[in-house]
PDB file of N, CA, C and O in Angstrom:
ATOM      1  N   UNK K  59       2.587  11.785  -5.198  1.00 67.00           N
ATOM      2  CA  UNK K  59       0.921  11.282  -4.954  1.00 67.00           C
ATOM      3  C   UNK K  59       1.132   9.809  -3.917  1.00 67.00           C
ATOM      4  O   UNK K  59       1.761   8.934  -4.992  1.00 67.00           O
ATOM      5  N   UNK K  60       1.181   9.556  -2.865  1.00 81.00           N
ATOM      6  CA  UNK K  60       1.039   8.008  -2.509  1.00 81.00           C
ATOM      7  C   UNK K  60       0.050   6.941  -2.912  1.00 81.00           C
ATOM      8  O   UNK K  60      -1.218   7.359  -2.944  1.00 81.00           O
ATOM      9  N   UNK K  61       0.303   6.367  -3.206  1.00 85.00           N
ATOM     10  CA  UNK K  61      -0.677   4.745  -3.192  1.00 85.00           C
ATOM     11  C   UNK K  61      -0.957   4.046  -1.662  1.00 85.00           C
ATOM     12  O   UNK K  61       0.415   3.667  -0.922  1.00 85.00           O
ATOM     13  N   UNK K  62      -2.138   3.966  -1.427  1.00 88.00           N
ATOM     14  CA  UNK K  62      -2.109   3.272   0.171  1.00 88.00           C
ATOM     15  C   UNK K  62      -2.857   1.849  -0.388  1.00 88.00           C
ATOM     16  O   UNK K  62      -3.634   1.805  -1.023  1.00 88.00           O
ATOM     17  N   UNK K  63      -2.211   1.175   0.475  1.00 92.00           N
ATOM     18  CA  UNK K  63      -2.975  -0.618   0.336  1.00 92.00           C
ATOM     19  C   UNK K  63      -3.948  -0.926   1.664  1.00 92.00           C
ATOM     20  O   UNK K  63      -4.167   0.031   2.785  1.00 92.00           O
ATOM     21  N   UNK K  64      -4.722  -1.358   1.526  1.00 93.00           N
ATOM     22  CA  UNK K  64      -6.118  -1.843   1.980  1.00 93.00           C
ATOM     23  C   UNK K  64      -6.670  -3.093   2.144  1.00 93.00           C
ATOM     24  O   UNK K  64      -6.089  -3.538   0.825  1.00 93.00           O
ATOM     25  N   UNK K  65      -6.882  -3.401   2.980  1.00 96.00           N
ATOM     26  CA  UNK K  65      -7.372  -5.026   3.152  1.00 96.00           C
ATOM     27  C   UNK K  65      -8.816  -5.410   3.473  1.00 96.00           C
ATOM     28  O   UNK K  65      -9.159  -4.526   4.504  1.00 96.00           O
ATOM     29  N   UNK K  66      -9.772  -5.900   2.701  1.00 97.00           N
ATOM     30  CA  UNK K  66     -11.123  -5.932   3.172  1.00 97.00           C
ATOM     31  C   UNK K  66     -11.214  -7.036   4.340  1.00 97.00           C
ATOM     32  O   UNK K  66     -10.179  -8.521   4.209  1.00 97.00           O
ATOM     33  N   UNK K  67     -11.632  -7.226   5.447  1.00 97.00           N
ATOM     34  CA  UNK K  67     -11.555  -8.041   6.809  1.00 97.00           C
ATOM     35  C   UNK K  67     -12.619  -8.970   6.286  1.00 97.00           C
ATOM     36  O   UNK K  67     -12.336 -10.079   7.139  1.00 97.00           O
ATOM     37  N   UNK K  68     -13.585  -8.360   5.655  1.00 98.00           N
ATOM     38  CA  UNK K  68     -14.733  -9.858   5.074  1.00 98.00           C
ATOM     39  C   UNK K  68     -14.287 -11.019   4.557  1.00 98.00           C
ATOM     40  O   UNK K  68     -14.012 -12.093   4.551  1.00 98.00           O
ATOM     41  N   UNK K  69     -13.558 -10.783   3.023  1.00 98.00           N
ATOM     42  CA  UNK K  69     -13.417 -11.652   1.936  1.00 98.00           C
ATOM     43  C   UNK K  69     -11.714 -11.599   2.288  1.00 98.00           C
ATOM     44  O   UNK K  69     -11.125 -12.249   1.331  1.00 98.00           O
ATOM     45  N   UNK K  70     -10.833 -10.451   2.762  1.00 97.00           N
ATOM     46  CA  UNK K  70      -9.425 -10.513   3.067  1.00 97.00           C
ATOM     47  C   UNK K  70      -8.907 -10.391   1.481  1.00 97.00           C
ATOM     48  O   UNK K  70      -7.395 -10.210   0.925  1.00 97.00           O
ATOM     49  N   UNK K  71      -9.526  -9.867   0.409  1.00 97.00           N
ATOM     50  CA  UNK K  71      -9.007  -8.736  -0.553  1.00 97.00           C
ATOM     51  C   UNK K  71      -7.882  -7.560  -0.049  1.00 97.00           C
ATOM     52  O   UNK K  71      -8.174  -6.661   0.368  1.00 97.00           O
ATOM     53  N   UNK K  72      -7.013  -8.106  -0.894  1.00 96.00           N
ATOM     54  CA  UNK K  72      -6.015  -6.668  -1.111  1.00 96.00           C
ATOM     55  C   UNK K  72      -6.044  -5.674  -2.392  1.00 96.00           C
ATOM     56  O   UNK K  72      -6.527  -6.120  -3.295  1.00 96.00           O
ATOM     57  N   UNK K  73      -6.208  -4.270  -2.072  1.00 95.00           N
ATOM     58  CA  UNK K  73      -6.412  -3.502  -3.084  1.00 95.00           C
ATOM     59  C   UNK K  73      -5.705  -1.889  -2.713  1.00 95.00           C
ATOM     60  O   UNK K  73      -5.273  -1.855  -1.448  1.00 95.00           O
ATOM     61  N   UNK K  74      -5.430  -1.404  -3.749  1.00 93.00           N
ATOM     62  CA  UNK K  74      -4.619  -0.446  -3.947  1.00 93.00           C
ATOM     63  C   UNK K  74      -5.732   0.889  -4.036  1.00 93.00           C
ATOM     64  O   UNK K  74      -6.525   1.213  -4.884  1.00 93.00           O
ATOM     65  N   UNK K  75      -5.623   2.057  -3.680  1.00 90.00           N
ATOM     66  CA  UNK K  75      -5.844   3.440  -3.755  1.00 90.00           C
ATOM     67  C   UNK K  75      -4.857   4.888  -4.177  1.00 90.00           C
ATOM     68  O   UNK K  75      -4.084   4.636  -2.945  1.00 90.00           O
ATOM     69  N   UNK K  76      -5.251   5.417  -5.019  1.00 88.00           N
ATOM     70  CA  UNK K  76      -4.315   6.872  -4.957  1.00 88.00           C
ATOM     71  C   UNK K  76      -4.829   7.656  -4.556  1.00 88.00           C
ATOM     72  O   UNK K  76      -6.014   8.264  -4.723  1.00 88.00           O
ATOM     73  N   UNK K  77      -3.937   8.295  -3.908  1.00 79.00           N
ATOM     74  CA  UNK K  77      -4.227   9.745  -3.011  1.00 79.00           C
ATOM     75  C   UNK K  77      -4.185  10.885  -3.442  1.00 79.00           C
ATOM     76  O   UNK K  77      -2.800  11.118  -3.644  1.00 79.00           O
ATOM     77  N   UNK K  78      -5.062  11.714  -3.897  1.00 80.00           N
ATOM     78  CA  UNK K  78      -4.766  12.676  -4.799  1.00 80.00           C
ATOM     79  C   UNK K  78      -4.745  13.637  -3.546  1.00 80.00           C
ATOM     80  O   UNK K  78      -4.131  15.041  -3.683  1.00 80.00           O
ATOM     81  N   UNK K  79      -5.072  14.020  -2.807  1.00 73.00           N
ATOM     82  CA  UNK K  79      -4.925  15.180  -1.951  1.00 73.00           C
ATOM     83  C   UNK K  79      -5.153  14.725  -0.193  1.00 73.00           C
ATOM     84  O   UNK K  79      -5.433  13.730   0.003  1.00 73.00           O
ATOM     85  N   UNK K  80      -4.528  15.261   0.703  1.00 65.00           N
ATOM     86  CA  UNK K  80      -4.447  15.210   2.210  1.00 65.00           C
ATOM     87  C   UNK K  80      -5.936  14.703   2.770  1.00 65.00           C
ATOM     88  O   UNK K  80      -6.492  13.912   3.655  1.00 65.00           O
ATOM     89  N   UNK K  81      -6.916  15.495   2.198  1.00 65.00           N
ATOM     90  CA  UNK K  81      -7.915  15.550   2.460  1.00 65.00           C
ATOM     91  C   UNK K  81      -9.289  14.487   1.910  1.00 65.00           C
ATOM     92  O   UNK K  81     -10.613  14.341   2.090  1.00 65.00           O
ATOM     93  N   UNK K  82      -8.555  13.552   1.198  1.00 67.00           N
ATOM     94  CA  UNK K  82      -9.078  12.673   0.110  1.00 67.00           C
ATOM     95  C   UNK K  82      -9.869  11.524   1.110  1.00 67.00           C
ATOM     96  O   UNK K  82      -9.200  11.385   2.207  1.00 67.00           O
ATOM     97  N   UNK K  83     -10.842  11.020   0.749  1.00 73.00           N
ATOM     98  CA  UNK K  83     -11.738   9.791   1.328  1.00 73.00           C
ATOM     99  C   UNK K  83     -10.486   8.876   1.997  1.00 73.00           C
ATOM    100  O   UNK K  83      -9.463   8.172   1.480  1.00 73.00           O
ATOM    101  N   UNK K  84     -10.543   8.557   3.304  1.00 74.00           N
ATOM    102  CA  UNK K  84      -9.647   7.285   3.977  1.00 74.00           C
ATOM    103  C   UNK K  84     -10.384   6.207   3.873  1.00 74.00           C
ATOM    104  O   UNK K  84      -9.179   5.123   4.120  1.00 74.00           O
ATOM    105  N   UNK K  85     -11.447   5.756   3.705  1.00 82.00           N
ATOM    106  CA  UNK K  85     -12.369   4.495   3.882  1.00 82.00           C
ATOM    107  C   UNK K  85     -12.550   4.012   2.791  1.00 82.00           C
ATOM    108  O   UNK K  85     -13.654   5.201   1.890  1.00 82.00           O
ATOM    109  N   UNK K  86     -12.323   3.367   2.138  1.00 90.00           N
ATOM    110  CA  UNK K  86     -12.963   2.636   0.958  1.00 90.00           C
ATOM    111  C   UNK K  86     -13.759   1.273   0.818  1.00 90.00           C
ATOM    112  O   UNK K  86     -13.553   0.425   1.863  1.00 90.00           O
ATOM    113  N   UNK K  87     -14.805   1.181   0.105  1.00 95.00           N
ATOM    114  CA  UNK K  87     -15.168  -0.017   0.225  1.00 95.00           C
ATOM    115  C   UNK K  87     -14.708  -1.219  -0.531  1.00 95.00           C
ATOM    116  O   UNK K  87     -13.927  -0.870  -1.811  1.00 95.00           O
ATOM    117  N   UNK K  88     -14.508  -2.358  -0.176  1.00 97.00           N
ATOM    118  CA  UNK K  88     -13.780  -3.739  -0.947  1.00 97.00           C
ATOM    119  C   UNK K  88     -13.996  -3.708  -2.470  1.00 97.00           C
ATOM    120  O   UNK K  88     -15.617  -3.891  -2.780  1.00 97.00           O
ATOM    121  N   UNK K  89     -13.110  -3.465  -3.444  1.00 96.00           N
ATOM    122  CA  UNK K  89     -13.873  -3.948  -4.527  1.00 96.00           C
ATOM    123  C   UNK K  89     -14.531  -5.320  -5.408  1.00 96.00           C
ATOM    124  O   UNK K  89     -14.739  -5.379  -6.253  1.00 96.00           O
ATOM    125  N   UNK K  90     -14.173  -5.968  -4.507  1.00 97.00           N
ATOM    126  CA  UNK K  90     -14.500  -7.439  -4.573  1.00 97.00           C
ATOM    127  C   UNK K  90     -15.967  -7.739  -4.232  1.00 97.00           C
ATOM    128  O   UNK K  90     -16.781  -8.299  -4.883  1.00 97.00           O
ATOM    129  N   UNK K  91     -16.083  -7.338  -2.636  1.00 98.00           N
ATOM    130  CA  UNK K  91     -17.384  -8.145  -2.179  1.00 98.00           C
ATOM    131  C   UNK K  91     -18.016  -6.614  -1.356  1.00 98.00           C
ATOM    132  O   UNK K  91     -19.320  -7.026  -1.433  1.00 98.00           O
ATOM    133  N   UNK K  92     -17.785  -5.485  -1.633  1.00 97.00           N
ATOM    134  CA  UNK K  92     -18.229  -4.385  -1.581  1.00 97.00           C
ATOM    135  C   UNK K  92     -18.565  -4.237   0.081  1.00 97.00           C
ATOM    136  O   UNK K  92     -19.269  -3.105   0.576  1.00 97.00           O
ATOM    137  N   UNK K  93     -17.968  -4.400   1.075  1.00 97.00           N
ATOM    138  CA  UNK K  93     -17.751  -4.635   2.133  1.00 97.00           C
ATOM    139  C   UNK K  93     -17.110  -3.428   2.571  1.00 97.00           C
ATOM    140  O   UNK K  93     -16.262  -2.623   2.033  1.00 97.00           O
ATOM    141  N   UNK K  94     -17.503  -2.723   3.590  1.00 95.00           N
ATOM    142  CA  UNK K  94     -17.099  -1.291   3.890  1.00 95.00           C
ATOM    143  C   UNK K  94     -16.263  -2.007   5.205  1.00 95.00           C
ATOM    144  O   UNK K  94     -15.516  -0.521   5.423  1.00 95.00           O
ATOM    145  N   UNK K  95     -16.191  -2.971   5.666  1.00 96.00           N
ATOM    146  CA  UNK K  95     -15.107  -3.125   6.689  1.00 96.00           C
ATOM    147  C   UNK K  95     -13.957  -3.414   6.179  1.00 96.00           C
ATOM    148  O   UNK K  95     -12.984  -4.364   5.555  1.00 96.00           O
ATOM    149  N   UNK K  96     -12.926  -2.543   5.825  1.00 95.00           N
ATOM    150  CA  UNK K  96     -12.105  -2.372   5.069  1.00 95.00           C
ATOM    151  C   UNK K  96     -10.552  -1.535   6.172  1.00 95.00           C
ATOM    152  O   UNK K  96     -10.766  -0.609   6.533  1.00 95.00           O
ATOM    153  N   UNK K  97      -9.946  -2.234   5.875  1.00 94.00           N
ATOM    154  CA  UNK K  97      -8.032  -1.446   6.854  1.00 94.00           C
ATOM    155  C   UNK K  97      -7.337  -1.404   5.949  1.00 94.00           C
ATOM    156  O   UNK K  97      -6.655  -1.823   4.933  1.00 94.00           O
ATOM    157  N   UNK K  98      -6.645   0.125   6.561  1.00 90.00           N
ATOM    158  CA  UNK K  98      -5.174   0.316   5.730  1.00 90.00           C
ATOM    159  C   UNK K  98      -4.344  -0.713   6.558  1.00 90.00           C
ATOM    160  O   UNK K  98      -3.942  -0.615   7.590  1.00 90.00           O
ATOM    161  N   UNK K  99      -3.225  -1.037   5.076  1.00 91.00           N
ATOM    162  CA  UNK K  99      -2.260  -1.794   5.523  1.00 91.00           C
ATOM    163  C   UNK K  99      -0.916  -0.865   5.837  1.00 91.00           C
ATOM    164  O   UNK K  99      -0.989  -0.051   4.745  1.00 91.00           O
ATOM    165  N   UNK K 100       0.030  -1.403   6.404  1.00 83.00           N
ATOM    166  CA  UNK K 100       1.159  -0.625   6.614  1.00 83.00           C
ATOM    167  C   UNK K 100       2.354  -1.309   5.207  1.00 83.00           C
ATOM    168  O   UNK K 100       2.398  -2.615   5.516  1.00 83.00           O
ATOM    169  N   UNK K 101       2.813  -0.566   4.599  1.00 68.00           N
ATOM    170  CA  UNK K 101       3.689  -1.238   2.939  1.00 68.00           C
ATOM    171  C   UNK K 101       5.228  -0.546   3.321  1.00 68.00           C
ATOM    172  O   UNK K 101       5.366   0.450   4.355  1.00 68.00           O
ATOM    173  N   UNK K 102       5.552  -1.008   2.560  1.00 68.00           N
ATOM    174  CA  UNK K 102       7.188  -0.698   2.850  1.00 68.00           C
ATOM    175  C   UNK K 102       7.703   0.467   1.360  1.00 68.00           C
ATOM    176  O   UNK K 102       6.725   0.270   0.774  1.00 68.00           O
ATOM    177  N   UNK K 103       8.381   1.131   1.830  1.00 63.00           N
ATOM    178  CA  UNK K 103       8.900   1.985   0.824  1.00 63.00           C
ATOM    179  C   UNK K 103       9.587   0.875  -0.333  1.00 63.00           C
ATOM    180  O   UNK K 103      10.155   0.534  -0.165  1.00 63.00           O
ATOM    181  N   UNK K 104       8.825   1.870  -1.141  1.00 60.00           N
ATOM    182  CA  UNK K 104       9.627   1.822  -2.592  1.00 60.00           C
ATOM    183  C   UNK K 104      10.117   3.389  -3.480  1.00 60.00           C
ATOM    184  O   UNK K 104       9.639   4.007  -3.371  1.00 60.00           O
ATOM    185  N   UNK K 105      11.591   2.303  -3.855  1.00 59.00           N
ATOM    186  CA  UNK K 105      12.287   3.815  -4.470  1.00 59.00           C
ATOM    187  C   UNK K 105      13.314   3.243  -5.208  1.00 59.00           C
ATOM    188  O   UNK K 105      13.870   2.060  -4.777  1.00 59.00           O
ATOM    189  N   UNK K 106      13.797   4.022  -6.424  1.00 59.00           N
ATOM    190  CA  UNK K 106      14.992   3.288  -6.454  1.00 59.00           C
ATOM    191  C   UNK K 106      16.194   4.089  -6.738  1.00 59.00           C
ATOM    192  O   UNK K 106      16.325   4.986  -6.508  1.00 59.00           O
ATOM    193  N   UNK K 107      17.360   3.043  -6.697  1.00 59.00           N
ATOM    194  CA  UNK K 107      18.765   3.594  -6.534  1.00 59.00           C
ATOM    195  C   UNK K 107      19.322   3.612  -7.414  1.00 59.00           C
ATOM    196  O   UNK K 107      19.260   2.824  -8.121  1.00 59.00           O
ATOM    197  N   UNK K 108      20.491   4.124  -6.801  1.00 55.00           N
ATOM    198  CA  UNK K 108      21.662   4.055  -8.148  1.00 55.00           C
ATOM    199  C   UNK K 108      22.653   2.434  -7.820  1.00 55.00           C
ATOM    200  O   UNK K 108      23.403   2.330  -8.894  1.00 55.00           O
ATOM    201  N   UNK K 109      22.120   1.565  -7.002  1.00 51.00           N
ATOM    202  CA  UNK K 109      23.105   0.365  -6.883  1.00 51.00           C
ATOM    203  C   UNK K 109      22.321  -0.612  -7.638  1.00 51.00           C
ATOM    204  O   UNK K 109      21.028  -0.548  -8.137  1.00 51.00           O
ATOM    205  N   UNK K 110      23.499  -1.235  -8.849  1.00 50.00           N
ATOM    206  CA  UNK K 110      22.475  -2.292  -9.629  1.00 50.00           C
ATOM    207  C   UNK K 110      22.612  -3.374  -8.601  1.00 50.00           C
ATOM    208  O   UNK K 110      22.094  -4.369  -9.111  1.00 50.00           O
ATOM    209  N   UNK K 111      23.782  -3.907  -7.276  1.00 46.00           N
ATOM    210  CA  UNK K 111      22.938  -4.936  -6.970  1.00 46.00           C
ATOM    211  C   UNK K 111      21.885  -4.685  -6.150  1.00 46.00           C
ATOM    212  O   UNK K 111      21.154  -5.814  -5.595  1.00 46.00           O
ATOM    213  N   UNK K 112      21.035  -3.871  -5.647  1.00 43.00           N
ATOM    214  CA  UNK K 112      19.609  -4.019  -5.010  1.00 43.00           C
ATOM    215  C   UNK K 112      19.860  -3.678  -3.574  1.00 43.00           C
ATOM    216  O   UNK K 112      21.075  -3.658  -2.782  1.00 43.00           O
ATOM    217  N   UNK K 113      18.659  -3.312  -2.813  1.00 38.00           N
ATOM    218  CA  UNK K 113      19.143  -2.903  -1.642  1.00 38.00           C
ATOM    219  C   UNK K 113      18.900  -4.550  -0.450  1.00 38.00           C
ATOM    220  O   UNK K 113      19.170  -4.542   0.538  1.00 38.00           O
ATOM    221  N   UNK K 114      18.321  -5.682  -1.331  1.00 38.00           N
ATOM    222  CA  UNK K 114      18.729  -7.077  -0.700  1.00 38.00           C
ATOM    223  C   UNK K 114      19.706  -7.798  -0.736  1.00 38.00           C
ATOM    224  O   UNK K 114      19.513  -8.663  -0.843  1.00 38.00           O
ATOM    225  N   UNK K 115      20.757  -7.331  -1.480  1.00 40.00           N
ATOM    226  CA  UNK K 115      21.837  -8.209  -1.484  1.00 40.00           C
ATOM    227  C   UNK K 115      22.246  -8.725  -0.700  1.00 40.00           C
ATOM    228  O   UNK K 115      22.512  -8.541   0.761  1.00 40.00           O
ATOM    229  N   UNK K 116      23.197  -9.831  -0.922  1.00 41.00           N
ATOM    230  CA  UNK K 116      23.681 -10.323   0.552  1.00 41.00           C
ATOM    231  C   UNK K 116      25.309  -9.930   0.747  1.00 41.00           C
ATOM    232  O   UNK K 116      26.104  -9.908   1.807  1.00 41.00           O
ATOM    233  N   UNK K 117      25.530  -8.459   0.019  1.00 41.00           N
ATOM    234  CA  UNK K 117      26.742  -7.715   0.185  1.00 41.00           C
ATOM    235  C   UNK K 117      26.424  -7.540   1.756  1.00 41.00           C
ATOM    236  O   UNK K 117      25.974  -6.775   2.306  1.00 41.00           O
ATOM    237  N   UNK K 118      27.870  -7.016   2.602  1.00 47.00           N
ATOM    238  CA  UNK K 118      27.690  -6.402   3.949  1.00 47.00           C
ATOM    239  C   UNK K 118      27.282  -5.410   4.022  1.00 47.00           C
ATOM    240  O   UNK K 118      26.603  -4.449   5.137  1.00 47.00           O
ATOM    241  N   UNK K 119      27.245  -4.683   3.112  1.00 47.00           N
ATOM    242  CA  UNK K 119      26.742  -2.852   3.289  1.00 47.00           C
ATOM    243  C   UNK K 119      25.135  -2.857   2.516  1.00 47.00           C
ATOM    244  O   UNK K 119      24.938  -1.831   3.073  1.00 47.00           O
ATOM    245  N   UNK K 120      24.492  -3.968   2.111  1.00 48.00           N
ATOM    246  CA  UNK K 120      23.125  -4.075   1.924  1.00 48.00           C
ATOM    247  C   UNK K 120      22.764  -3.552   0.585  1.00 48.00           C
ATOM    248  O   UNK K 120      21.904  -3.010   0.269  1.00 48.00           O
ATOM    249  N   UNK K 121      24.046  -3.448  -0.474  1.00 49.00           N
ATOM    250  CA  UNK K 121      23.509  -2.767  -1.651  1.00 49.00           C
ATOM    251  C   UNK K 121      23.910  -1.602  -1.798  1.00 49.00           C
ATOM    252  O   UNK K 121      24.389  -0.666  -2.665  1.00 49.00           O
ATOM    253  N   UNK K 122      24.604  -0.966  -0.262  1.00 50.00           N
ATOM    254  CA  UNK K 122      25.450   0.783  -0.650  1.00 50.00           C
ATOM    255  C   UNK K 122      26.495   0.814  -0.690  1.00 50.00           C
ATOM    256  O   UNK K 122      27.307  -0.205   0.449  1.00 50.00           O
ATOM    257  N   UNK K 123      27.298   1.883  -1.258  1.00 46.00           N
ATOM    258  CA  UNK K 123      28.587   1.678  -1.580  1.00 46.00           C
ATOM    259  C   UNK K 123      29.393   3.042  -1.185  1.00 46.00           C
ATOM    260  O   UNK K 123      28.075   4.133  -0.657  1.00 46.00           O
TER     261      UNK K 123
END
């Protein structure tokens, strides 16, 4: 189940919402100020790999072997 990130256009608060289905609500009110002017943010992918050095290491292969 994906977690989507949103940002309020009024107070700039960032918050997350868990999506349980494709038909679920896509617009959310800001939990801080209540504004309906929120925008879905582009998030980077997150996953766990087998490399202990991580994907952001300084190795030439970027943590892959």
